[in-house]
């Protein structure tokens, strides 16, 4: 009889190219950042070994904590919007009728649009001077705030815009989860007199929870690392109200060339990402088809 | 569906007709409202991109351009050389798709056909790659590329955007390879095929759906790459579309007519590309992310 898994060492050869390419964007940045985070440097030149002083400086800096808090708020609000809308839309569109398929296709569009074009369109539609949105609301006597230029609203507006972009993704995932629910369960629920909202609480939410959790964690990772959208629309302003960790890091790195500080922040962000990835891996192992 | 079932058992089944009607109208209302909200920016940008300068700031705003013109597109494509940036985007996307597809097919083959020490670790490593955000890479890769002389080349953009999509594709490929029965390999082995031949001649033809799915995902990823493409290049002739839009905004001030034309120009190809292939896109997305096919 033939053994299924015979020459083990050959496997490494097959894995090698991917391993090299992925290391280049995981291992290398990690080593680089940890290394530089322990040094005091001028641009890319190391000056003196600093132990953990960069971390201490950063942790004593209230601007760092502010940006971390903003990032968490931005990610949390975005994840809630994307997941909830994705769930509702999946609930409404889960039958594969013709109109539903058309709706699904249209909902996917923002998700494949590139971040910059998408940001630009939103910035334009929220421009108070020209947008029909502002024009119409003043006609009805409603004065809208300047969403992107008011420090009170800017971050929330960005989180919503960003949250709307990925609804297509969460819809697709939720639909896959709905497709996994056996028909018998729904029918049994009906016989037991379970309709409407009751159905949602007792059947759909528990049934799609594993997939839902994966969606949440994937989105959290992605939103935690958003940069293009914020950099392009507000660039961190007005008065730092949208300065996320990523924006700060970018500025420290490429405007001030403060590589030690930027590396320290990168190390922190990468560690958070790896913890999220570990949670993700555990969820993927736990997720079993019904 | 549910109500149909219900009708059979419900004595007062005449209630269910209006109920269903109301439910359906509510559903369509909700979805149409959602679409109006999310697509309005696209439609408004589309409308602006065909307006002459004078009409862009007109009040009340016009929805259908009165002085319909292609001027903005002309200025973007020919004068602003966006045709060149589009070619860059196409070149980078297609090369990066080929590379990332190939290496992740290898990974899928190895992890589904071999048992080896460290397999779990490697798959976690791949997943970690999925979690490493783009911007955490920006400074290290900038340093790396300037050191080894790859800064400001096509190569570094292709490499970095492939690196970010290989993990997702590897999961996708692994799932698909597992669904192909081992008997195929075994039969080929008896006939004296080496694993290299088995991979290319026996398994690859059955991987078509996964390859299409992977290709669509990798294309979307590469087409939309922004932050790495911006920080790892400097020369104008290497710009890809998103980078070009960003520079257009910072260098020439906010010219909304041209900018909206540019963003429509950057969006349409990928939308047109994905819509007919969306079934594969969806399959790839779900199986890559959920780890099962």
Coordinates of C-alpha atoms in Angstrom, one line a residue:
Chain A
X1 CA 0.0 0.0 0.0
X2 CA 1.2 3.5 -0.8
X3 CA 1.7 5.9 2.0
X4 CA -0.1 9.2 1.6
X5 CA 2.6 11.3 3.2
X6 CA 5.9 10.0 2.2
X7 CA 8.7 12.3 1.5
X8 CA 8.5 14.9 4.2
X9 CA 11.5 17.0 3.5
X10 CA 10.2 17.7 0.0
X11 CA 7.4 19.7 1.6
X12 CA 9.8 22.4 2.8
X13 CA 10.9 23.0 -0.8
X14 CA 7.3 23.6 -1.8
X15 CA 6.8 26.0 1.0
X16 CA 10.0 27.9 0.5
X17 CA 9.0 30.6 -2.0
X18 CA 5.9 31.6 0.0
X19 CA 7.8 31.5 3.2
X20 CA 10.4 33.8 1.9
X21 CA 7.9 36.3 0.5
X22 CA 5.7 36.3 3.6
X23 CA 8.8 36.6 5.9
X24 CA 9.7 39.7 4.0
X25 CA 6.5 41.3 5.3
X26 CA 6.3 39.7 8.7
X27 CA 9.6 38.6 10.2
X28 CA 11.7 41.3 8.7
X29 CA 9.5 44.2 9.8
X30 CA 9.2 42.6 13.3
X31 CA 13.0 42.2 13.7
X32 CA 13.6 45.6 12.3
X33 CA 11.2 47.4 14.6
X34 CA 12.2 45.6 17.7
X35 CA 15.9 46.3 16.9
X36 CA 15.3 50.1 16.2
X37 CA 12.9 50.4 19.1
X38 CA 15.8 49.7 21.5
X39 CA 18.2 52.3 20.0
X40 CA 18.3 56.0 19.9
X41 CA 18.7 56.9 16.3
X42 CA 19.1 59.8 13.9
X43 CA 17.2 58.9 10.8
X44 CA 18.4 55.4 10.1
X45 CA 21.7 55.8 11.9
X46 CA 21.8 54.2 15.3
X47 CA 23.4 56.4 18.0
X48 CA 23.2 54.7 21.3
X49 CA 21.6 51.6 22.8
X50 CA 18.7 52.8 24.7
X51 CA 17.2 49.7 26.3
X52 CA 13.5 50.3 26.9
X53 CA 13.7 54.1 27.2
X54 CA 11.8 54.6 23.9
X55 CA 8.9 52.6 25.3
X56 CA 9.0 54.5 28.6
X57 CA 9.0 57.8 26.7
X58 CA 6.1 56.7 24.6
X59 CA 4.1 55.4 27.5
X60 CA 4.5 58.6 29.3
X61 CA 3.3 60.5 26.3
X62 CA -0.4 61.4 26.5
X63 CA -0.5 61.9 22.7
X64 CA 0.3 58.2 22.3
X65 CA -2.6 57.1 24.6
X66 CA -4.9 59.6 22.8
X67 CA -4.1 58.1 19.5
X68 CA -4.5 54.6 20.8
X69 CA -7.9 55.5 22.2
X70 CA -8.9 57.0 18.9
X71 CA -7.8 53.9 17.1
X72 CA -9.8 51.7 19.4
X73 CA -12.9 53.9 19.0
X74 CA -12.4 54.0 15.2
X75 CA -12.0 50.3 15.0
X76 CA -14.9 49.4 17.4
X77 CA -17.4 51.7 15.8
X78 CA -16.5 50.6 12.3
X79 CA -16.7 46.9 13.3
X80 CA -20.1 47.4 14.8
X81 CA -21.4 49.2 11.7
X82 CA -20.0 46.7 9.3
X83 CA -21.1 43.6 11.2
X84 CA -24.6 44.8 12.1
X85 CA -25.3 46.0 8.6
X86 CA -23.8 42.9 7.1
X87 CA -26.0 40.7 9.3
X88 CA -29.2 42.6 8.6
X89 CA -28.6 42.7 4.8
X90 CA -27.7 39.0 4.8
X91 CA -30.9 38.2 6.7
X92 CA -32.9 40.1 4.0
X93 CA -30.9 38.8 1.0
X94 CA -30.3 35.2 1.9
X95 CA -32.7 33.8 -0.6
X96 CA -31.0 33.5 -4.0
X97 CA -33.7 35.3 -6.0
X98 CA -32.8 37.4 -9.0
X99 CA -33.3 40.8 -7.3
X100 CA -31.4 39.6 -4.3
X101 CA -28.4 38.7 -6.5
X102 CA -28.5 42.1 -8.1
X103 CA -28.6 43.8 -4.6
X104 CA -25.7 41.7 -3.4
X105 CA -23.6 42.6 -6.5
X106 CA -24.2 46.3 -5.9
X107 CA -23.4 46.1 -2.2
X108 CA -20.0 44.6 -3.1
X109 CA -19.0 47.6 -5.2
X110 CA -17.5 49.8 -2.4
X111 CA -15.5 46.8 -1.1
X112 CA -13.6 46.4 -4.4
X113 CA -13.2 50.2 -4.9
X114 CA -9.8 51.4 -4.0
X115 CA -9.4 53.1 -0.7
X116 CA -8.2 56.4 -2.2
X117 CA -10.9 56.7 -4.9
X118 CA -13.5 55.8 -2.2
X119 CA -12.2 58.4 0.2
X120 CA -12.1 61.0 -2.4
X121 CA -15.8 60.4 -3.3
X122 CA -16.9 60.7 0.3
X123 CA -14.8 63.8 0.9
X124 CA -16.5 65.3 -2.1
X125 CA -20.0 64.4 -1.1
X126 CA -19.4 65.8 2.4
X127 CA -18.0 69.1 1.1
X128 CA -20.4 71.7 2.6
X129 CA -20.1 74.2 -0.2
X130 CA -21.2 72.1 -3.1
X131 CA -22.8 68.9 -1.8
X132 CA -26.5 68.4 -2.5
X133 CA -26.6 66.9 1.0
X134 CA -26.0 70.3 2.5
X135 CA -28.0 72.1 -0.1
X136 CA -31.1 70.0 0.5
X137 CA -30.8 70.0 4.3
X138 CA -30.7 73.9 4.4
X139 CA -33.7 74.0 2.2
X140 CA -35.6 72.0 4.9
X141 CA -34.2 74.3 7.5
X142 CA -31.7 71.8 8.9
X143 CA -28.1 72.9 9.4
X144 CA -25.7 70.1 9.2
X145 CA -22.3 70.3 10.9
X146 CA -19.2 70.2 8.8
X147 CA -18.6 66.5 9.3
X148 CA -15.0 66.3 8.2
X149 CA -13.7 69.7 9.5
X150 CA -15.3 69.7 12.9
X151 CA -13.1 68.0 15.6
X152 CA -16.3 66.8 17.3
X153 CA -17.5 64.8 14.3
X154 CA -14.5 64.0 12.1
X155 CA -13.4 60.8 13.8
X156 CA -16.9 59.4 14.0
X157 CA -17.6 60.3 10.3
X158 CA -14.4 58.6 9.2
X159 CA -15.3 55.5 11.2
X160 CA -18.7 55.4 9.6
X161 CA -17.3 55.9 6.1
X162 CA -14.8 53.2 6.7
X163 CA -17.3 50.9 8.2
X164 CA -19.6 51.2 5.2
X165 CA -16.8 50.3 2.8
X166 CA -16.5 46.7 4.1
X167 CA -20.2 45.9 4.4
X168 CA -19.9 43.9 1.2
X169 CA -17.3 41.7 2.9
X170 CA -19.3 41.0 6.0
X171 CA -22.4 40.4 3.9
X172 CA -20.6 37.7 1.9
X173 CA -19.4 36.0 5.0
X174 CA -22.7 36.2 6.7
X175 CA -24.4 34.7 3.6
X176 CA -22.0 31.9 3.7
X177 CA -22.8 31.3 7.4
X178 CA -26.6 31.4 6.6
X179 CA -26.1 28.9 3.9
X180 CA -24.6 26.5 6.5
X181 CA -27.7 26.5 8.6
X182 CA -29.6 23.3 8.0
X183 CA -33.2 23.7 6.7
X184 CA -34.5 21.4 9.4
X185 CA -33.5 23.8 12.1
X186 CA -35.5 26.6 10.6
X187 CA -38.5 24.3 10.0
X188 CA -38.4 22.9 13.5
X189 CA -38.4 26.5 14.8
X190 CA -41.4 27.3 12.8
X191 CA -43.3 24.3 14.1
X192 CA -42.4 25.4 17.6
X193 CA -43.9 28.8 16.8
X194 CA -40.7 30.8 16.4
X195 CA -41.1 33.8 14.0
X196 CA -39.5 37.1 13.1
X197 CA -37.4 38.6 15.8
X198 CA -37.6 35.6 18.0
X199 CA -36.1 33.6 15.2
X200 CA -33.2 36.0 14.9
X201 CA -32.4 35.8 18.6
X202 CA -32.8 32.1 19.1
X203 CA -31.7 30.7 15.8
X204 CA -29.8 32.9 13.5
X205 CA -27.5 34.7 16.0
X206 CA -26.4 31.5 17.8
X207 CA -26.0 29.6 14.4
X208 CA -23.9 32.2 12.7
X209 CA -21.9 33.2 15.8
X210 CA -18.7 31.3 14.9
X211 CA -18.5 32.9 11.5
X212 CA -19.6 36.2 13.0
X213 CA -16.8 36.1 15.4
X214 CA -14.3 35.5 12.6
X215 CA -15.7 38.4 10.7
X216 CA -15.4 40.6 13.8
X217 CA -11.8 39.6 14.4
X218 CA -10.8 40.0 10.7
X219 CA -12.4 43.4 10.6
X220 CA -10.8 44.5 13.9
X221 CA -7.4 43.6 12.5
X222 CA -8.1 45.4 9.3
X223 CA -9.6 48.6 10.9
X224 CA -6.9 48.7 13.5
X225 CA -4.4 49.1 10.6
X226 CA -6.3 51.6 8.4
X227 CA -4.1 54.4 7.1
X228 CA -4.9 55.4 3.5
X229 CA -8.4 56.6 4.1
X230 CA -7.5 58.8 7.1
X231 CA -4.3 60.1 5.6
X232 CA -6.1 61.1 2.5
X233 CA -9.3 62.6 3.9
X234 CA -8.2 64.4 7.0
X235 CA -4.5 63.7 7.4
X236 CA -5.0 63.5 11.1
X237 CA -6.7 66.8 11.5
X238 CA -8.6 68.9 12.4
X239 CA -6.5 69.6 15.6
X240 CA -5.3 66.0 15.8
X241 CA -8.9 64.8 16.2
X242 CA -8.4 62.0 13.7
X243 CA -4.8 61.2 14.5
X244 CA -4.9 57.4 14.7
X245 CA -1.8 55.4 15.7
X246 CA -1.2 54.6 12.0
X247 CA -1.3 58.3 11.0
X248 CA 1.0 59.3 13.9
X249 CA 3.4 56.5 13.0
X250 CA 3.5 57.5 9.4
X251 CA 4.2 61.2 10.3
X252 CA 6.9 60.2 12.7
X253 CA 8.5 58.0 10.1
X254 CA 8.2 60.0 7.0
X255 CA 7.8 63.6 8.0
X256 CA 10.2 63.8 11.0
X257 CA 12.2 60.6 10.3
X258 CA 12.0 59.8 13.9
X259 CA 12.8 56.1 13.2
X260 CA 13.3 55.0 16.8
X261 CA 9.9 56.3 18.0
X262 CA 8.2 55.0 14.8
X263 CA 9.7 51.6 15.3
X264 CA 8.6 51.5 18.9
X265 CA 5.1 52.2 17.8
X266 CA 5.4 49.6 15.0
X267 CA 6.5 47.0 17.6
X268 CA 3.5 47.8 19.7
X269 CA 1.1 47.7 16.8
X270 CA 2.6 44.4 15.5
X271 CA 2.3 42.8 18.9
X272 CA -1.4 43.8 19.1
X273 CA -1.8 42.4 15.5
X274 CA -0.2 39.1 16.5
X275 CA -2.4 38.7 19.5
X276 CA -5.5 39.3 17.3
X277 CA -4.1 36.8 14.8
X278 CA -3.7 34.2 17.5
X279 CA -7.3 34.7 18.6
X280 CA -8.3 34.4 14.9
X281 CA -6.4 31.1 14.6
X282 CA -8.1 29.7 17.6
X283 CA -11.5 30.6 16.3
X284 CA -10.7 29.1 12.9
X285 CA -9.8 25.8 14.7
X286 CA -13.0 26.0 16.7
X287 CA -15.2 26.7 13.7
X288 CA -16.8 23.5 12.5
X289 CA -19.4 23.1 9.8
X290 CA -22.7 22.0 11.2
Chain B
X1 CA -40.2 30.7 2.1
X2 CA -41.1 30.7 5.7
X3 CA -44.5 32.2 5.1
X4 CA -45.3 29.7 2.4
X5 CA -44.7 26.9 4.9
X6 CA -46.8 28.8 7.4
X7 CA -49.7 29.1 4.9
X8 CA -50.2 25.3 4.9
X9 CA -50.8 25.2 8.6
X10 CA -52.4 28.5 9.2
X11 CA -56.2 28.6 9.1
X12 CA -56.2 32.3 8.8
X13 CA -53.9 32.3 5.9
X14 CA -55.4 35.3 4.3
X15 CA -53.5 37.3 6.9
X16 CA -50.2 36.2 5.5
X17 CA -50.7 37.8 2.1
X18 CA -50.6 41.4 3.3
X19 CA -48.0 40.5 5.9
X20 CA -45.8 39.2 3.3
X21 CA -46.4 42.2 1.1
X22 CA -45.6 44.6 3.9
X23 CA -42.5 42.7 4.8
X24 CA -41.3 42.7 1.3
X25 CA -41.9 46.4 0.9
X26 CA -40.0 47.0 4.1
X27 CA -37.2 44.9 2.9
X28 CA -36.9 46.8 -0.4
X29 CA -37.2 50.1 1.3
X30 CA -34.4 49.3 3.7
X31 CA -32.1 48.0 1.0
X32 CA -32.8 50.8 -1.4
X33 CA -32.2 53.3 1.4
X34 CA -28.9 51.6 2.2
X35 CA -27.9 51.6 -1.4
X36 CA -28.8 55.3 -1.8
X37 CA -26.7 56.1 1.2
X38 CA -23.6 54.1 0.1
X39 CA -23.8 54.7 -3.6
X40 CA -24.6 58.4 -3.6
X41 CA -20.9 59.4 -3.4
X42 CA -20.2 57.3 -6.5
X43 CA -23.1 58.8 -8.4
X44 CA -22.3 62.3 -7.3
X45 CA -18.6 61.8 -8.3
X46 CA -19.7 60.4 -11.7
X47 CA -21.9 63.4 -12.3
X48 CA -19.2 65.9 -11.2
X49 CA -16.6 64.2 -13.5
X50 CA -18.7 65.2 -16.5
X51 CA -19.3 68.8 -15.5
X52 CA -17.4 71.8 -16.8
X53 CA -15.5 73.8 -14.2
X54 CA -18.2 76.5 -13.9
X55 CA -21.0 74.0 -13.2
X56 CA -19.1 72.1 -10.4
X57 CA -19.7 74.8 -7.8
X58 CA -23.2 75.8 -9.1
X59 CA -26.0 76.3 -6.7
X60 CA -28.5 74.6 -6.7
X61 CA -26.4 71.6 -7.5
X62 CA -27.2 69.9 -10.8
X63 CA -27.5 66.1 -10.8
X64 CA -27.3 65.5 -14.5
X65 CA -24.6 67.7 -15.9
X66 CA -26.0 70.4 -18.1
X67 CA -22.8 71.3 -20.0
X68 CA -21.8 67.6 -20.4
X69 CA -18.1 67.4 -21.2
X70 CA -15.3 64.9 -21.4
X71 CA -12.8 67.6 -20.6
X72 CA -12.0 66.4 -17.1
X73 CA -11.2 62.9 -18.5
X74 CA -9.1 64.4 -21.2
X75 CA -7.1 66.4 -18.7
X76 CA -6.6 63.5 -16.5
X77 CA -5.8 60.8 -19.0
X78 CA -3.8 62.7 -21.6
X79 CA -2.5 65.8 -19.9
X80 CA -2.1 64.3 -16.5
X81 CA -0.7 61.1 -18.0
X82 CA -3.1 58.8 -16.1
X83 CA -2.9 56.4 -19.0
X84 CA 0.6 55.7 -17.9
X85 CA -0.4 55.1 -14.3
X86 CA -3.2 52.8 -15.4
X87 CA -0.6 50.8 -17.4
X88 CA 1.6 50.7 -14.2
X89 CA -1.4 49.5 -12.2
X90 CA -2.2 46.8 -14.8
X91 CA 1.4 45.6 -15.0
X92 CA 1.9 45.5 -11.2
X93 CA -1.4 43.8 -10.6
X94 CA -0.9 41.1 -13.2
X95 CA 2.7 40.3 -12.1
X96 CA 1.8 40.2 -8.5
X97 CA -1.2 38.0 -9.2
X98 CA 0.9 35.5 -11.0
X99 CA 3.6 35.4 -8.3
X100 CA 1.2 35.1 -5.4
X101 CA -1.0 32.5 -7.1
X102 CA 2.0 30.3 -7.9
X103 CA 3.6 30.4 -4.5
X104 CA 0.3 29.9 -2.6
X105 CA -0.6 27.0 -4.9
X106 CA 2.7 25.4 -3.7
X107 CA 1.8 26.0 -0.1
X108 CA -1.7 24.5 -0.6
X109 CA -0.1 21.5 -2.3
X110 CA 2.5 21.0 0.4
X111 CA 0.1 21.4 3.4
X112 CA -2.6 19.2 2.0
X113 CA -0.3 16.4 0.6
X114 CA 2.6 16.2 3.1
X115 CA 3.0 15.7 6.8
X116 CA 5.9 17.6 8.1
X117 CA 7.3 19.0 11.3
X118 CA 6.2 22.6 11.9
X119 CA 3.2 22.5 9.7
X120 CA 0.9 24.0 12.3
X121 CA 3.5 26.7 13.0
X122 CA 3.8 27.6 9.3
X123 CA 0.1 27.9 8.9
X124 CA 0.0 30.2 12.0
X125 CA 2.8 32.1 10.4
X126 CA 0.8 32.5 7.3
X127 CA -2.1 33.7 9.3
X128 CA 0.1 36.1 11.1
X129 CA 1.0 37.4 7.7
X130 CA -2.7 38.1 7.1
X131 CA -2.8 40.1 10.3
X132 CA 0.3 42.2 9.7
X133 CA -1.1 45.5 8.6
X134 CA 0.2 47.4 5.7
X135 CA 1.4 50.4 7.6
X136 CA 3.5 48.4 10.0
X137 CA 5.5 47.4 7.0
X138 CA 6.1 50.8 5.7
X139 CA 9.2 51.9 7.6
X140 CA 11.0 48.6 7.6
X141 CA 10.4 48.0 3.9
X142 CA 11.5 51.6 3.1
X143 CA 14.7 50.9 5.0
X144 CA 15.2 47.5 3.4
X145 CA 14.6 48.7 -0.1
X146 CA 16.9 51.7 0.1
X147 CA 19.6 49.4 1.5
X148 CA 19.5 46.8 -1.2
X149 CA 18.9 49.2 -4.0
X150 CA 15.3 48.1 -4.7
X151 CA 13.8 51.5 -3.7
X152 CA 11.8 53.1 -6.5
X153 CA 11.5 49.9 -8.6
X154 CA 8.5 47.9 -9.9
X155 CA 10.0 44.9 -8.2
X156 CA 9.6 46.2 -4.6
X157 CA 5.9 47.1 -5.1
X158 CA 5.2 43.8 -6.7
X159 CA 6.9 41.9 -3.9
X160 CA 5.3 43.8 -1.1
X161 CA 1.8 43.7 -2.5
X162 CA 2.2 39.9 -3.2
X163 CA 3.5 39.4 0.4
X164 CA 0.2 40.8 1.8
X165 CA -2.1 38.5 -0.2
X166 CA -0.1 35.2 -0.2
X167 CA -1.4 34.2 3.3
X168 CA -5.0 34.6 2.3
X169 CA -4.5 32.7 -0.9
X170 CA -2.6 30.0 0.8
X171 CA -5.5 29.3 3.1
X172 CA -7.8 29.2 0.1
X173 CA -5.6 26.8 -1.9
X174 CA -5.1 24.5 1.1
X175 CA -8.9 24.2 1.4
X176 CA -9.4 23.4 -2.3
X177 CA -6.5 20.9 -2.5
X178 CA -8.0 19.0 0.5
X179 CA -11.2 18.7 -1.5
X180 CA -9.4 16.9 -4.3
X181 CA -9.3 13.1 -3.5
X182 CA -5.9 11.6 -2.7
X183 CA -6.7 8.7 -5.1
X184 CA -5.8 11.0 -8.0
X185 CA -2.3 11.4 -6.7
X186 CA -1.9 7.8 -5.8
X187 CA -3.0 6.6 -9.2
X188 CA -0.5 9.0 -10.8
X189 CA 2.2 7.8 -8.4
X190 CA 1.7 4.2 -9.5
X191 CA 2.1 5.4 -13.0
X192 CA 5.5 6.7 -12.0
X193 CA 4.7 10.4 -11.8
X194 CA 6.9 12.7 -9.7
X195 CA 5.2 15.1 -7.3
X196 CA 6.2 18.0 -9.6
X197 CA 4.3 16.4 -12.4
X198 CA 1.4 15.4 -10.2
X199 CA 1.1 19.0 -9.2
X200 CA 1.2 20.5 -12.7
X201 CA -0.6 17.8 -14.7
X202 CA -3.0 16.1 -12.4
X203 CA -4.0 18.6 -9.7
X204 CA -3.7 22.0 -11.3
X205 CA -6.4 21.3 -13.9
X206 CA -8.9 20.5 -11.1
X207 CA -7.9 23.6 -9.2
X208 CA -9.4 26.0 -11.8
X209 CA -12.2 27.5 -9.6
X210 CA -9.7 28.1 -6.8
X211 CA -7.2 29.7 -9.2
X212 CA -9.9 32.0 -10.6
X213 CA -11.0 32.9 -7.1
X214 CA -7.5 33.6 -6.0
X215 CA -6.7 35.6 -9.1
X216 CA -9.7 37.9 -8.5
X217 CA -8.8 38.5 -4.9
X218 CA -5.2 39.1 -5.7
X219 CA -6.1 41.5 -8.5
X220 CA -8.4 43.5 -6.2
X221 CA -5.7 43.6 -3.6
X222 CA -2.9 44.7 -6.0
X223 CA -5.1 47.2 -7.8
X224 CA -6.0 49.0 -4.6
X225 CA -2.5 49.0 -3.0
X226 CA -1.7 52.5 -1.9
X227 CA 0.4 53.1 1.1
X228 CA 3.3 50.8 0.2
X229 CA 3.3 51.9 -3.4
X230 CA 3.4 55.5 -2.3
X231 CA 6.2 55.1 0.2
X232 CA 8.4 52.7 -1.7
X233 CA 8.6 54.7 -4.9
X234 CA 9.5 58.3 -5.7
X235 CA 9.7 58.6 -9.5
X236 CA 6.5 59.9 -11.2
X237 CA 6.7 57.3 -13.9
X238 CA 6.3 54.4 -11.4
X239 CA 3.1 55.7 -9.8
X240 CA 0.1 53.5 -9.7
X241 CA -3.4 54.9 -9.9
X242 CA -4.2 55.5 -6.2
X243 CA -0.8 57.1 -5.7
X244 CA -1.3 59.3 -8.8
X245 CA -4.6 60.5 -7.4
X246 CA -3.0 61.4 -4.1
X247 CA -0.2 63.3 -5.8
X248 CA -2.6 65.0 -8.1
X249 CA -4.4 66.3 -5.0
X250 CA -1.3 67.5 -3.2
X251 CA 0.5 68.9 -6.2
X252 CA -2.2 70.7 -8.1
X253 CA -4.6 71.6 -5.3
X254 CA -8.0 70.2 -5.1
X255 CA -9.4 70.2 -8.7
X256 CA -12.6 68.4 -8.1
X257 CA -13.5 67.9 -11.7
X258 CA -10.3 66.1 -12.5
X259 CA -10.1 64.3 -9.2
X260 CA -13.6 62.8 -9.5
X261 CA -12.8 61.8 -13.1
X262 CA -9.6 60.2 -11.9
X263 CA -11.3 58.2 -9.1
X264 CA -14.1 57.0 -11.5
X265 CA -11.3 56.0 -13.9
X266 CA -9.5 54.1 -11.2
X267 CA -12.7 52.4 -9.9
X268 CA -14.5 51.4 -13.1
X269 CA -12.0 48.8 -14.4
X270 CA -11.9 46.8 -11.2
X271 CA -15.7 46.9 -10.8
X272 CA -16.2 45.8 -14.4
X273 CA -13.6 43.1 -13.8
X274 CA -15.2 41.8 -10.5
X275 CA -18.9 41.8 -11.4
X276 CA -18.9 38.9 -13.9
X277 CA -16.5 37.0 -11.7
X278 CA -18.1 37.8 -8.4
X279 CA -19.1 34.2 -7.7
X280 CA -15.5 33.2 -7.6
X281 CA -14.6 36.3 -5.7
X282 CA -17.1 35.4 -3.0
X283 CA -16.0 31.8 -2.9
X284 CA -12.4 32.8 -2.6
X285 CA -13.1 35.3 0.1
X286 CA -15.2 33.0 2.3
X287 CA -13.0 30.0 2.0
X288 CA -9.8 31.9 2.4
X289 CA -11.0 33.7 5.5
X290 CA -13.0 30.9 7.1
X291 CA -10.4 28.3 6.4
X292 CA -12.8 25.8 4.8
X293 CA -13.9 25.4 1.2

